[in-house]
Structure formats: structure tokens, C-alpha cells
Short mmCIF file of C-alpha atoms (C1' of nucleotides) in Angstrom, two decimals:
data_model
loop_
_atom_site.label_atom_id
_atom_site.label_comp_id
_atom_site.label_asym_id
_atom_site.label_seq_id
_atom_site.Cartn_x
_atom_site.Cartn_y
_atom_site.Cartn_z
CA MET P 1 167.81 -66.75 -134.27
CA SER P 2 164.30 -65.81 -133.41
CA ILE P 3 162.76 -62.84 -135.13
CA ARG P 4 161.99 -59.53 -133.46
CA LEU P 5 159.45 -57.04 -134.68
CA ARG P 6 158.10 -53.82 -133.30
CA PHE P 7 154.92 -51.82 -133.24
CA ALA P 8 155.70 -48.14 -132.83
CA PRO P 9 152.64 -45.95 -132.33
CA SER P 10 152.85 -42.31 -131.47
CA PRO P 11 150.82 -41.44 -128.36
CA THR P 12 149.27 -38.42 -130.01
CA GLY P 13 145.87 -40.05 -130.35
CA ARG P 14 143.98 -43.28 -129.88
CA ILE P 15 144.82 -46.16 -132.17
CA HIS P 16 142.43 -46.63 -135.07
CA VAL P 17 141.78 -49.40 -137.55
CA GLY P 18 144.79 -48.49 -139.69
CA ASN P 19 147.12 -48.71 -136.71
CA VAL P 20 145.58 -51.97 -135.65
CA ARG P 21 146.22 -53.45 -139.06
CA THR P 22 149.87 -52.44 -138.87
CA ALA P 23 150.13 -53.89 -135.39
CA LEU P 24 148.38 -57.06 -136.44
CA MET P 25 150.66 -57.73 -139.41
CA ASN P 26 153.62 -57.57 -137.05
CA TRP P 27 151.99 -59.85 -134.53
CA LEU P 28 150.82 -62.38 -137.07
CA PHE P 29 154.28 -62.79 -138.52
CA ALA P 30 155.94 -62.85 -135.09
CA VAL P 31 153.50 -65.38 -133.67
CA ARG P 32 153.79 -67.59 -136.73
CA GLU P 33 157.57 -67.58 -136.46
CA GLY P 34 157.69 -67.83 -132.69
CA GLY P 35 159.26 -64.38 -132.50
CA GLN P 36 158.61 -61.34 -130.36
CA VAL P 37 157.02 -57.94 -130.77
CA LEU P 38 158.36 -54.89 -128.99
CA LEU P 39 155.90 -52.12 -128.17
CA ARG P 40 157.78 -48.92 -128.79
CA ILE P 41 156.10 -45.70 -127.83
CA ASP P 42 157.28 -43.03 -130.29
CA ASP P 43 156.89 -40.07 -127.99
CA THR P 44 159.75 -37.88 -129.19
CA ASP P 45 157.25 -35.10 -129.73
CA ILE P 46 156.83 -34.10 -126.12
CA ALA P 47 154.31 -31.42 -126.93
CA ARG P 48 151.80 -33.66 -128.69
CA SER P 49 152.35 -36.91 -126.81
CA THR P 50 150.36 -37.63 -123.69
CA LYS P 51 150.40 -40.35 -121.04
CA GLU P 52 146.66 -40.70 -121.46
CA PHE P 53 147.02 -41.64 -125.11
CA GLU P 54 149.88 -43.96 -124.23
CA GLN P 55 147.67 -45.71 -121.70
CA SER P 56 144.84 -45.95 -124.21
CA ILE P 57 147.19 -47.67 -126.68
CA VAL P 58 148.23 -50.16 -124.03
CA ASP P 59 144.61 -50.77 -123.08
CA ASP P 60 143.47 -51.15 -126.66
CA LEU P 61 146.22 -53.64 -127.52
CA ALA P 62 145.42 -55.60 -124.39
CA TRP P 63 141.73 -55.65 -125.27
CA LEU P 64 142.54 -56.86 -128.76
CA GLY P 65 144.70 -59.61 -127.33
CA LEU P 66 148.01 -58.49 -128.81
CA PRO P 67 150.68 -59.07 -126.15
CA TRP P 68 154.11 -57.45 -126.39
CA SER P 69 157.34 -58.87 -125.03
CA GLU P 70 158.96 -55.54 -124.20
CA ARG P 71 157.93 -51.95 -123.94
CA ALA P 72 160.11 -48.89 -124.47
CA ASN P 73 159.59 -45.15 -124.61
CA GLN P 74 161.66 -43.08 -126.96
CA SER P 75 161.37 -40.15 -124.59
CA HIS P 76 163.61 -42.07 -122.17
CA ARG P 77 166.33 -42.47 -124.77
CA PHE P 78 167.24 -38.98 -125.91
CA ASP P 79 170.85 -39.43 -124.73
CA VAL P 80 171.19 -42.45 -127.02
CA TYR P 81 169.89 -40.46 -129.98
CA ASP P 82 172.25 -37.60 -129.10
CA ARG P 83 175.19 -39.95 -129.32
CA ALA P 84 174.02 -41.29 -132.67
CA ALA P 85 173.54 -37.76 -133.96
CA ASP P 86 177.01 -36.78 -132.77
CA LYS P 87 178.47 -39.77 -134.56
CA LEU P 88 176.76 -38.78 -137.80
CA LYS P 89 177.76 -35.14 -137.41
CA ALA P 90 181.37 -36.18 -136.84
CA ALA P 91 181.22 -38.24 -140.01
CA GLY P 92 179.92 -35.23 -141.90
CA LEU P 93 176.68 -37.04 -142.71
CA VAL P 94 174.46 -34.65 -140.79
CA TYR P 95 174.70 -30.95 -141.50
CA PRO P 96 173.16 -27.79 -140.07
CA CYS P 97 170.60 -25.81 -142.08
CA TYR P 98 169.17 -22.42 -141.31
CA GLU P 99 166.21 -21.96 -143.63
CA THR P 100 162.96 -21.18 -141.91
CA GLU P 101 159.88 -23.27 -142.60
CA ASP P 102 158.48 -20.39 -144.63
CA GLU P 103 161.58 -20.22 -146.77
CA LEU P 104 161.51 -23.95 -147.41
CA ASP P 105 157.86 -23.75 -148.24
CA ARG P 106 158.52 -21.02 -150.76
CA LYS P 107 161.35 -22.96 -152.36
CA ARG P 108 159.09 -25.97 -152.71
CA LYS P 109 156.34 -23.96 -154.33
CA ILE P 110 158.72 -22.35 -156.79
CA ALA P 111 160.16 -25.74 -157.72
CA GLN P 112 156.65 -27.11 -158.22
CA ALA P 113 155.59 -24.14 -160.30
CA THR P 114 158.58 -24.51 -162.61
CA ASN P 115 158.07 -28.25 -162.95
CA LYS P 116 161.15 -29.11 -160.99
CA PRO P 117 161.23 -31.77 -158.31
CA PRO P 118 160.46 -30.17 -154.95
CA ILE P 119 163.58 -31.48 -153.26
CA TYR P 120 165.87 -29.60 -150.91
CA ASP P 121 168.60 -27.76 -152.84
CA ARG P 122 171.31 -28.36 -150.20
CA ALA P 123 172.07 -24.66 -150.05
CA ALA P 124 173.16 -25.12 -146.43
CA LEU P 125 175.99 -27.37 -147.58
CA LYS P 126 177.62 -24.37 -149.21
CA LEU P 127 177.59 -22.28 -146.07
CA THR P 128 180.99 -21.28 -144.68
CA ASP P 129 181.82 -21.15 -141.00
CA ALA P 130 181.52 -17.39 -141.24
CA ASP P 131 178.06 -17.67 -142.82
CA ARG P 132 176.91 -19.95 -140.04
CA ALA P 133 178.34 -17.68 -137.35
CA LYS P 134 176.52 -14.76 -138.87
CA LEU P 135 173.19 -16.65 -139.03
CA GLU P 136 173.59 -17.77 -135.44
CA ALA P 137 174.38 -14.20 -134.44
CA GLU P 138 171.10 -13.17 -136.06
CA GLY P 139 169.42 -15.52 -133.69
CA ARG P 140 168.81 -18.35 -136.10
CA ARG P 141 168.99 -21.88 -134.76
CA ALA P 142 170.03 -24.78 -136.94
CA HIS P 143 167.97 -27.80 -137.89
CA TRP P 144 169.97 -30.79 -139.05
CA ARG P 145 169.69 -32.84 -142.21
CA PHE P 146 171.08 -36.22 -143.12
CA LYS P 147 173.18 -36.16 -146.31
CA LEU P 148 171.78 -38.75 -148.65
CA SER P 149 174.30 -40.56 -150.83
CA GLY P 150 172.37 -40.11 -154.04
CA ALA P 151 172.80 -43.81 -154.75
CA ARG P 152 170.00 -46.26 -155.30
CA LYS P 153 169.04 -48.34 -152.31
CA ASP P 154 167.70 -51.80 -153.02
CA TRP P 155 166.01 -54.42 -150.94
CA VAL P 156 163.73 -57.34 -151.49
CA ASP P 157 160.48 -56.39 -149.86
CA LEU P 158 158.60 -59.14 -148.07
CA VAL P 159 155.39 -58.22 -149.85
CA ARG P 160 156.38 -56.04 -152.80
CA GLY P 161 159.40 -57.97 -154.04
CA PRO P 162 162.51 -56.19 -155.34
CA GLN P 163 162.48 -52.48 -154.53
CA SER P 164 164.81 -49.72 -155.59
CA ILE P 165 164.72 -46.21 -154.22
CA ASP P 166 166.78 -43.49 -155.86
CA THR P 167 167.94 -41.38 -152.93
CA GLY P 168 169.18 -38.83 -155.43
CA SER P 169 165.60 -37.83 -156.10
CA LEU P 170 164.79 -37.25 -152.44
CA SER P 171 165.27 -34.33 -150.07
CA ASP P 172 167.87 -34.83 -147.38
CA PRO P 173 165.69 -35.71 -144.39
CA VAL P 174 165.62 -33.43 -141.39
CA LEU P 175 166.71 -35.44 -138.38
CA ILE P 176 166.71 -32.76 -135.71
CA ARG P 177 164.34 -29.83 -135.58
CA GLU P 178 165.28 -26.26 -134.93
CA ASP P 179 164.01 -26.64 -131.37
CA GLY P 180 166.33 -29.59 -130.84
CA ALA P 181 163.61 -32.24 -131.00
CA PHE P 182 164.34 -35.48 -132.84
CA LEU P 183 162.04 -36.30 -135.70
CA TYR P 184 160.79 -39.84 -136.28
CA THR P 185 163.59 -40.98 -138.58
CA LEU P 186 166.75 -41.13 -136.46
CA PRO P 187 165.30 -42.49 -133.20
CA SER P 188 163.46 -45.11 -135.18
CA VAL P 189 166.63 -46.39 -136.83
CA VAL P 190 168.68 -46.17 -133.63
CA ASP P 191 166.06 -48.16 -131.75
CA ASP P 192 165.71 -50.73 -134.49
CA ILE P 193 169.45 -51.31 -134.19
CA ASP P 194 169.58 -51.28 -130.38
CA PHE P 195 166.58 -53.52 -129.96
CA LYS P 196 167.87 -55.85 -132.65
CA ILE P 197 164.76 -55.61 -134.78
CA THR P 198 164.97 -58.16 -137.58
CA HIS P 199 161.88 -57.23 -139.61
CA ILE P 200 160.11 -53.95 -140.16
CA VAL P 201 156.54 -54.49 -141.25
CA ARG P 202 154.51 -51.38 -141.97
CA GLY P 203 152.23 -49.68 -144.48
CA GLU P 204 153.37 -48.82 -147.97
CA ASP P 205 153.32 -45.14 -147.05
CA HIS P 206 156.80 -45.89 -145.69
CA VAL P 207 158.49 -47.38 -148.74
CA THR P 208 160.37 -44.21 -149.58
CA ASN P 209 161.34 -43.87 -145.93
CA SER P 210 162.88 -47.30 -146.10
CA GLY P 211 165.28 -46.09 -148.77
CA VAL P 212 166.56 -43.28 -146.57
CA GLN P 213 166.49 -45.37 -143.43
CA ILE P 214 168.67 -48.02 -145.05
CA GLU P 215 171.29 -45.33 -145.56
CA ILE P 216 171.08 -44.32 -141.92
CA PHE P 217 171.33 -47.94 -140.78
CA GLU P 218 174.47 -48.21 -142.86
CA ALA P 219 175.86 -44.91 -141.63
CA LEU P 220 175.37 -46.05 -138.04
CA GLY P 221 176.93 -49.41 -138.73
CA GLY P 222 173.77 -51.32 -137.86
CA ASP P 223 172.34 -54.41 -139.48
CA VAL P 224 169.66 -53.49 -141.96
CA PRO P 225 166.47 -55.38 -141.11
CA ALA P 226 164.15 -56.95 -143.65
CA PHE P 227 161.29 -54.74 -144.81
CA GLY P 228 157.71 -55.56 -145.65
CA HIS P 229 155.28 -52.89 -146.85
CA PHE P 230 151.65 -53.82 -147.19
CA PRO P 231 149.05 -51.73 -149.05
CA LEU P 232 146.99 -49.29 -147.06
CA LEU P 233 143.31 -49.45 -146.29
CA VAL P 234 140.72 -47.77 -148.45
CA GLY P 235 137.03 -47.35 -147.77
CA ALA P 236 134.27 -49.64 -149.01
CA ASP P 237 133.92 -47.41 -152.08
CA GLY P 238 137.58 -47.87 -153.02
CA ASN P 239 138.45 -44.29 -152.26
CA ALA P 240 140.68 -43.08 -149.47
CA LEU P 241 139.45 -44.09 -146.06
CA SER P 242 136.95 -41.52 -144.94
CA LYS P 243 137.91 -39.55 -141.89
CA ARG P 244 135.11 -41.12 -139.92
CA ILE P 245 136.02 -44.70 -140.78
CA GLY P 246 139.77 -44.11 -140.85
CA SER P 247 139.79 -42.67 -137.39
CA LEU P 248 137.48 -45.36 -136.07
CA GLY P 249 139.05 -46.20 -132.76
CA VAL P 250 139.32 -49.54 -131.04
CA GLY P 251 137.45 -48.02 -128.14
CA GLU P 252 134.48 -47.11 -130.30
CA LEU P 253 134.33 -50.56 -131.86
CA ALA P 254 134.49 -52.13 -128.43
CA ALA P 255 131.73 -49.85 -127.20
CA GLU P 256 129.55 -50.79 -130.14
CA GLY P 257 129.94 -54.40 -129.14
CA TYR P 258 132.38 -55.79 -131.68
CA GLU P 259 134.50 -58.76 -130.66
CA PRO P 260 138.27 -58.34 -130.62
CA MET P 261 138.64 -61.38 -132.86
CA THR P 262 136.21 -59.85 -135.36
CA ILE P 263 138.42 -56.83 -135.77
CA LEU P 264 141.53 -58.98 -135.94
CA SER P 265 140.00 -61.49 -138.36
CA HIS P 266 138.70 -58.80 -140.67
CA LEU P 267 141.90 -56.77 -140.71
CA ALA P 268 144.01 -59.90 -141.18
CA LYS P 269 142.01 -61.19 -144.13
CA ILE P 270 140.99 -58.19 -146.21
CA GLY P 271 143.40 -57.51 -149.03
CA THR P 272 144.68 -61.08 -148.94
CA SER P 273 143.88 -64.12 -151.04
CA ASP P 274 142.17 -65.77 -148.08
CA PRO P 275 138.41 -65.60 -147.69
CA VAL P 276 137.28 -62.98 -145.19
CA GLU P 277 136.06 -65.27 -142.44
CA ALA P 278 136.01 -65.14 -138.67
CA ARG P 279 138.77 -66.87 -136.74
CA THR P 280 138.64 -67.47 -133.03
CA SER P 281 142.29 -67.01 -132.11
CA LEU P 282 145.33 -64.95 -132.97
CA GLU P 283 147.27 -68.20 -133.28
CA GLN P 284 144.97 -69.45 -135.99
CA LEU P 285 145.19 -66.19 -137.92
CA ALA P 286 148.97 -66.35 -137.53
CA SER P 287 149.16 -69.90 -138.83
CA GLU P 288 147.32 -68.77 -141.94
CA PHE P 289 149.39 -65.62 -142.39
CA ALA P 290 151.81 -65.27 -145.31
CA PHE P 291 153.31 -62.21 -146.95
CA GLU P 292 152.75 -63.89 -150.31
CA LYS P 293 149.00 -63.81 -149.69
CA ILE P 294 148.93 -60.03 -149.37
CA GLY P 295 147.78 -58.34 -152.56
CA ARG P 296 149.35 -55.18 -153.96
CA ALA P 297 146.09 -53.30 -154.30
CA PRO P 298 144.70 -51.36 -151.32
CA ALA P 299 142.55 -53.39 -148.94
CA ARG P 300 138.93 -52.38 -148.52
CA PHE P 301 137.69 -51.79 -145.02
CA ASP P 302 133.94 -52.26 -145.13
CA PRO P 303 132.00 -51.78 -141.89
CA GLU P 304 129.19 -53.95 -143.28
CA GLU P 305 131.59 -56.82 -143.77
CA LEU P 306 132.88 -56.27 -140.25
CA LYS P 307 129.34 -56.81 -138.98
CA ARG P 308 129.01 -59.98 -140.97
CA VAL P 309 132.23 -61.36 -139.53
CA ASN P 310 131.08 -60.42 -136.05
CA ALA P 311 127.81 -62.26 -136.49
CA ALA P 312 129.55 -65.37 -137.79
CA LEU P 313 131.93 -65.33 -134.83
CA LEU P 314 129.13 -64.95 -132.29
CA HIS P 315 127.26 -67.88 -133.81
CA GLN P 316 130.20 -70.14 -132.98
CA TYR P 317 130.54 -69.20 -129.33
CA GLU P 318 129.75 -71.87 -126.76
CA TYR P 319 127.82 -70.88 -123.66
CA SER P 320 130.80 -71.48 -121.37
CA ALA P 321 132.85 -68.98 -123.34
CA VAL P 322 130.35 -66.16 -122.92
CA LYS P 323 128.71 -66.91 -119.56
CA ASP P 324 130.61 -64.18 -117.72
CA ARG P 325 129.93 -61.60 -120.35
CA LEU P 326 126.25 -62.47 -120.36
CA ALA P 327 126.16 -62.01 -116.61
CA LYS P 328 127.63 -58.53 -116.97
CA LEU P 329 124.78 -57.58 -119.25
CA ASP P 330 122.35 -59.24 -116.86
CA ALA P 331 121.59 -61.57 -119.74
CA ASP P 332 122.81 -64.90 -118.39
CA LYS P 333 119.61 -66.86 -118.76
CA GLY P 334 121.22 -70.25 -119.05
CA GLU P 335 122.69 -72.39 -121.77
CA ALA P 336 119.38 -73.18 -123.45
CA PHE P 337 118.73 -69.48 -123.83
CA TRP P 338 122.16 -68.76 -125.30
CA ASN P 339 121.94 -71.67 -127.72
CA ALA P 340 118.49 -70.53 -128.80
CA VAL P 341 119.38 -66.93 -129.56
CA ARG P 342 123.04 -66.83 -130.56
CA ALA P 343 122.35 -67.46 -134.24
CA ASN P 344 120.34 -64.26 -134.31
CA LEU P 345 123.00 -61.99 -132.90
CA VAL P 346 125.07 -59.57 -134.94
CA LEU P 347 126.62 -57.71 -132.02
CA PHE P 348 126.91 -59.25 -128.58
CA PRO P 349 124.73 -56.64 -126.85
CA ASP P 350 121.88 -57.70 -129.17
CA VAL P 351 121.35 -60.50 -126.71
CA LYS P 352 119.60 -58.04 -124.39
CA ALA P 353 116.76 -57.70 -126.86
CA TRP P 354 116.16 -61.45 -126.70
CA VAL P 355 116.18 -61.43 -122.91
CA GLN P 356 113.48 -58.82 -123.17
CA ILE P 357 111.51 -60.94 -125.60
CA VAL P 358 111.76 -64.04 -123.45
CA GLU P 359 111.10 -62.41 -120.10
CA GLY P 360 108.96 -59.53 -121.21
CA PRO P 361 107.24 -57.35 -121.07
CA ILE P 362 106.74 -56.97 -124.79
CA ALA P 363 103.78 -55.85 -126.85
CA PRO P 364 102.60 -58.83 -128.93
CA VAL P 365 101.71 -58.39 -132.56
CA VAL P 366 98.26 -59.88 -133.08
CA THR P 367 96.78 -59.34 -136.51
CA ASP P 368 94.08 -62.02 -136.27
CA ALA P 369 92.58 -61.99 -132.78
CA ALA P 370 90.31 -64.95 -133.42
CA PHE P 371 93.21 -67.11 -134.56
CA ALA P 372 95.30 -66.09 -131.54
CA GLN P 373 92.37 -66.74 -129.23
CA ALA P 374 91.97 -70.22 -130.68
CA ALA P 375 95.68 -70.85 -130.18
CA ALA P 376 95.46 -69.70 -126.57
CA GLU P 377 92.67 -72.22 -125.97
CA VAL P 378 94.95 -75.15 -126.90
CA LEU P 379 98.00 -73.82 -125.11
CA PRO P 380 99.63 -76.71 -123.19
CA SER P 381 99.79 -76.58 -119.42
CA GLY P 382 102.61 -77.61 -117.15
CA ALA P 383 106.33 -77.80 -117.82
CA TYR P 384 107.50 -76.87 -121.33
CA ASP P 385 110.30 -78.64 -123.14
CA ALA P 386 111.54 -79.08 -126.69
CA THR P 387 108.50 -81.18 -127.59
CA THR P 388 105.98 -78.60 -126.42
CA TRP P 389 106.19 -76.40 -129.52
CA PRO P 390 105.44 -79.10 -132.13
CA ALA P 391 102.64 -80.41 -129.92
CA PHE P 392 101.21 -76.93 -129.59
CA THR P 393 101.47 -76.03 -133.27
CA ASN P 394 99.84 -79.31 -134.26
CA ALA P 395 96.99 -78.59 -131.90
CA VAL P 396 96.57 -75.10 -133.37
CA LYS P 397 96.69 -76.55 -136.84
CA GLU P 398 93.95 -79.04 -136.04
CA LYS P 399 91.77 -76.43 -134.43
CA THR P 400 92.17 -73.69 -137.03
CA GLY P 401 93.18 -75.53 -140.19
CA ALA P 402 96.09 -73.11 -140.65
CA LYS P 403 99.38 -74.50 -141.86
CA GLY P 404 102.77 -73.42 -143.09
CA LYS P 405 103.50 -69.76 -142.88
CA ALA P 406 99.89 -68.92 -142.04
CA LEU P 407 100.27 -71.07 -138.96
CA PHE P 408 103.73 -70.17 -137.78
CA MET P 409 104.11 -66.50 -138.57
CA PRO P 410 101.12 -65.25 -136.56
CA LEU P 411 102.23 -67.37 -133.62
CA ARG P 412 105.77 -66.01 -133.84
CA GLN P 413 104.48 -62.46 -134.07
CA ALA P 414 102.12 -62.86 -131.15
CA LEU P 415 104.66 -64.63 -128.96
CA THR P 416 107.73 -62.55 -129.73
CA GLY P 417 106.43 -59.33 -131.23
CA MET P 418 108.86 -59.91 -134.09
CA ASP P 419 108.56 -61.43 -137.54
CA HIS P 420 111.95 -63.07 -137.39
CA GLY P 421 114.05 -64.69 -134.71
CA PRO P 422 115.35 -67.93 -133.26
CA GLU P 423 113.84 -71.36 -133.63
CA MET P 424 110.49 -71.19 -131.84
CA ALA P 425 110.86 -74.72 -130.47
CA ALA P 426 113.82 -73.49 -128.43
CA LEU P 427 112.33 -70.13 -127.54
CA PHE P 428 108.89 -71.34 -126.52
CA PRO P 429 109.93 -73.13 -123.30
CA LEU P 430 111.84 -70.01 -122.29
CA ILE P 431 108.76 -67.84 -122.74
CA GLY P 432 106.58 -70.25 -120.80
CA GLU P 433 102.88 -70.80 -120.47
CA GLU P 434 101.87 -67.73 -118.56
CA ARG P 435 103.49 -65.14 -120.83
CA ALA P 436 102.49 -67.11 -123.93
CA ARG P 437 98.82 -67.02 -122.92
CA LYS P 438 98.80 -63.30 -122.25
CA ARG P 439 100.58 -62.51 -125.49
CA LEU P 440 98.19 -64.66 -127.52
CA LEU P 441 95.38 -62.72 -125.93
CA GLY P 442 97.01 -59.50 -127.06
CA GLN P 443 98.19 -58.46 -123.64
CA SER P 444 101.59 -56.99 -122.93
CA ALA P 445 103.60 -59.54 -120.96
"C1'" G V 1 154.85 -31.81 -161.89
"C1'" G V 2 157.93 -36.33 -160.53
"C1'" G V 3 158.45 -41.39 -158.35
"C1'" C V 4 156.26 -46.13 -156.71
"C1'" C V 5 152.05 -49.45 -156.67
"C1'" C V 6 147.24 -51.10 -158.41
"C1'" U V 7 142.59 -52.29 -161.93
"C1'" U V 8 139.64 -60.37 -162.81
"C1'" C V 9 132.18 -62.39 -160.98
"C1'" G V 10 127.92 -57.19 -157.34
"C1'" U V 11 132.30 -57.26 -153.44
"C1'" C V 12 137.31 -59.26 -151.61
"C1'" U V 13 140.42 -62.15 -154.46
"C1'" A V 14 143.31 -67.03 -157.03
"C1'" U V 15 145.79 -67.61 -161.68
"C1'" C V 16 152.50 -66.20 -162.08
"C1'" G V 17 151.74 -67.80 -171.53
"C1'" G V 18 147.87 -73.04 -172.94
"C1'" U V 19 142.62 -73.83 -166.84
"C1'" U V 20 135.46 -75.80 -168.11
"C1'" A V 21 139.31 -68.63 -165.21
"C1'" G V 22 139.11 -71.35 -158.82
"C1'" G V 23 137.46 -69.74 -153.74
"C1'" A V 24 134.91 -66.56 -150.12
"C1'" C V 25 130.86 -63.02 -148.99
"C1'" G V 26 126.40 -61.39 -151.17
"C1'" C V 27 122.43 -63.06 -154.55
"C1'" C V 28 119.00 -67.06 -156.56
"C1'" U V 29 117.05 -72.15 -155.86
"C1'" G V 30 116.44 -76.39 -152.86
"C1'" G V 31 116.91 -78.97 -147.97
"C1'" U V 32 116.29 -78.73 -142.69
"C1'" U V 33 108.67 -83.86 -142.57
"C1'" U V 34 104.97 -77.31 -142.21
"C1'" U V 35 107.19 -69.55 -140.60
"C1'" C V 36 111.46 -65.84 -140.53
"C1'" A V 37 116.39 -65.97 -139.09
"C1'" A V 38 120.50 -69.40 -138.50
"C1'" C V 39 122.57 -73.81 -140.72
"C1'" C V 40 123.54 -77.25 -145.09
"C1'" A V 41 123.59 -78.24 -150.50
"C1'" G V 42 123.28 -76.64 -155.56
"C1'" G V 43 123.23 -72.50 -159.20
"C1'" A V 44 123.88 -67.80 -161.92
"C1'" A V 45 127.85 -64.42 -162.12
"C1'" A V 46 134.30 -61.77 -164.08
"C1'" G V 47 139.81 -60.34 -166.83
"C1'" A V 48 138.73 -51.21 -167.31
"C1'" G V 49 139.43 -49.50 -172.76
"C1'" G V 50 142.85 -49.47 -176.99
"C1'" G V 51 147.29 -51.08 -179.35
"C1'" G V 52 151.29 -54.56 -179.70
"C1'" U V 53 154.68 -59.34 -178.73
"C1'" U V 54 153.39 -64.63 -179.41
"C1'" C V 55 151.21 -70.63 -182.58
"C1'" G V 56 148.57 -69.01 -178.14
"C1'" A V 57 147.67 -63.53 -173.27
"C1'" C V 58 143.95 -62.42 -167.53
"C1'" U V 59 149.18 -63.40 -167.44
"C1'" C V 60 154.67 -59.87 -171.03
"C1'" C V 61 155.28 -54.53 -173.37
"C1'" C V 62 153.10 -49.53 -174.67
"C1'" C V 63 149.09 -45.87 -174.47
"C1'" U V 64 144.41 -44.09 -172.31
"C1'" A V 65 141.04 -43.95 -168.24
"C1'" G V 66 140.34 -44.77 -163.06
"C1'" G V 67 142.35 -45.52 -157.90
"C1'" G V 68 146.15 -45.71 -153.67
"C1'" C V 69 150.91 -44.02 -151.55
"C1'" C V 70 155.21 -40.78 -151.38
"C1'" U V 71 157.26 -36.09 -152.76
"C1'" G V 72 156.96 -32.27 -144.44
"C1'" C V 73 161.41 -28.91 -139.26
"C1'" C V 74 154.26 -35.48 -139.46
"C1'" A V 75 154.61 -40.55 -138.44
#
RNA sequence: GGGCCCUUCGUCUAUCGGUUAGGACGCCUGGUUUUCAACCAGGAAAGAGGGGUUCGACUCCCCUAGGGCCUGCCA
């Protein structure tokens, strides 16, 4: 049977690098195994969820190149969750509680202060029908908790190995809020059962959840899927991801000019035993994916490394693959141009700077006017090709006696206004005789 | 406070009791018949600290220090 995974973002914000990593892990495993990924929009919180955010998630996934096989909204399935809740209530596994948030907060603080575990004391379990009637008469509305068994729940985690969660040391999870809204837990399990999810792959912030969710799977009579919990991201300094980096959205990265495959390559490789290198396709990343390669220590998300990966990826791109994108930037100056400058790009939009340098106008950097003047005097006429540059530099060398860096650097500076850049032999024909002459003479061109 | 996880070159990591402790990025050197970048090749570079167990420990156990996650009527 083919595997089925799911990515379940909440449309209460744009997706950021952490979300993308979660999504990617699911996709990599699914693609490698020829399985499917369901996009499940966890919009049970009607107040905070918006269609705009939902659309942005869809757009961002599409931009990244992560295709889903099915899409579902939890907000369309409340009746299904109601039935599941009724079933659990009938079984006595879900019980009404009447504490206010303030009261619970106080209980937690007292427990903490007296060095006791801050878990729910199950006071509501002792309520009689009369007690409940009285509370309801006072205007209190119940929220509903799932009664944990208190047993240990074990599973073999795809990345962490054997796991054991003692549900006796946990609070009974609230499944339904006082206002009737479903929290994340129940709909998630119900959907995983209904959509026949075989593997749940998510961050290690969910390992405890998995213990309680296994109990709910069992209570509902569903098959318990396999679980895999990978370590979370930390910043380049090893500390928790800063708010700025952690909330870095796909949209922002796209706007800055990062390639989708850069983001995917980086997020797929950090924290694994593979070298952090650019890959050009999701399929290739998937073929290299293995849970065994994922380390147990948090993965470092370093924006500098992301740049490096982006540069390496750009350097591989053939002209045909980027022609359309170049045109959009008004930077399609032909294959020779692309091949000349691509090795000097970090971000794709950097290409515009090289268009400017080739076509001008730029202000040349002339530090030795006499030398530049002499060079201008031996500037070749007519059509330029790959042989023009060596011919020209040899002529300058003969005329001035300059060689090595003293020969090439002033020419580069005068002709490009920069002290670094692509191979001059490739760039020179693109600049051409007219602009070259003016620049050597110190004129903007 | 409690629970879970983690700590190897500058960085990300491999090693699952016996290795010249391997790779990648960065760095250094050289090559690309003369510049920088890019590219290629070579090189330097590591086991948090302290106790055990063992013929032998990076590897197993304990303590200390440091870090991540959970402990929500968030997901």
C-alpha cells in the first residue's frame, strides 16, 4: 500500500522557514516512496484563520514546487468531529470541566510554586450531576477534556527510535473549548484516520502530543500511523531561532531573489549527515532523503549558508533554464552574457548589475590615466570575439610593459568600474569597442 | 520544578568498543601559460569538563556545565 502523509498548516499567518521544513520532510519521504501528501488546512479557529493566509500558503507551496494530491479544510468537517466527540463522550472518555482559564492558571502556578507537576487535577471528574447543573445555572459553559489512561504509550519513532510517553504525567488534553470550538488535537486525529494517513512527520515539539494522540487514535478505533519527529531549527548561533529569522516567510525569501530549490536544498540538508549542497530538483533531494540521516541535535538555519547554496545553484543554471526569467528582469542579453556572468551571481537579481556594467552607463575607475590612455590607443577595432581580449592585453603589455596584476586590474577597473567580476575575455566582447574606449578615457559610458 | 533530546575540526556532521577519527562549507597553498571572482587539486584543522566500566571509549554508565523541545481552553 502506498504511503500517505499530510502537511497541516494553520492559516493564521504566512508559512515561514520552520513550516517549510516540516512540509519538506513530508514531501521528501512521500516522493521517495511514491506516496502522496495531503494539504490539510487546520482552520478550526475561525476567528484567527483567514482565506488570505490560506491562499498565501497555497501560493507559497506552489512557488516552492511542493505539489499536494488532495486538499481539505477542517472548517468543512465540524460535523465529523462532532460525531467523534459524541462517540468519546458516550464512552466516558471525554468529560466536561467548568474551571475558568484564570482558575486553571492559578492552579498551575500553585503547583509550580510547591514543586508539584503542573498537571490538571481532574477535579471535574468528581463533579456530580447536581454540581454540573448548578454550574450551568450560574452561566458556566463546559469545556471538554479527554481522559488519559495513565499508561505509557510506546512507539518506534522514525527518527528518534523507541519512544515512551507516560500519559500519567500529563494533563488531560482539552478537546473542545468553552465556546464549542475544537482544538487542534481531536480534528487532527479524526482526519488522520479518515484520510488514511500512514505517517505523521513533524517537529519534535510534538513528541508529547504523539503520546496523547495515540490514545485518541485507539479510543476512536483508528489505525495508529507511524511517527517521525525531527529536531527543530535553531539560529546560526545555536540559540533559539530569532523572531526575525524564525518568521522569515517564503514570500520574503522569494522577493529577495532566492531560488525555491535553494530553500528546499538548505532545509533538506541542514541537521543531516549529508553535506549542505544545492540540488536542482525535489526528486533528487527525495532520493537522498533518509530518516536515519537526520541528527538528534537541532539543525542550524544560517542565512549566510543559504546565500552560499543559492550562489552555487545559480552557477549551474543553463541559459535555456533562465531565459524567461532574465527577460522579465529585462536582462536577457543572450547566452554569451549569461555564461559570462552567472558565476558571479549570489542572488538572481544580481544579474541586473552586470547588464548595467555591460551596457552602461557606468563610471570607470581610472587610477592611472596615462596607462589607460595607452591602452585606449591599442584598442582593437571591428568585431570583438573571444580572442579579442588576449590580443588586446598583449598589445597593452607590449606598449606599457605592465604585466600580471598591474596589467589586468587597471583594465578591469576601467572597463567595469569594479575590482572583481567575470572573466574579462567573455565580458569584453559584450562591452564592445565604443564603450571600452570611452571608459579607458575616463568617460562615463 | 518535572519529562524528553542534544554537545566531535571555525561551522554542519560521519563513527554505532579497537579507524591514520571520514566528508561538506569556510580557511590556507597551488593550478587554470599573466588580475579578482568562479572552477579544479592539495593542505592545516576536532571528540565540553570531571569521574567510572573495560585489555581497550568519541562510542556504554554517572556527575557538572552549556543548548533545544514539552509541561496551554496554541499548533
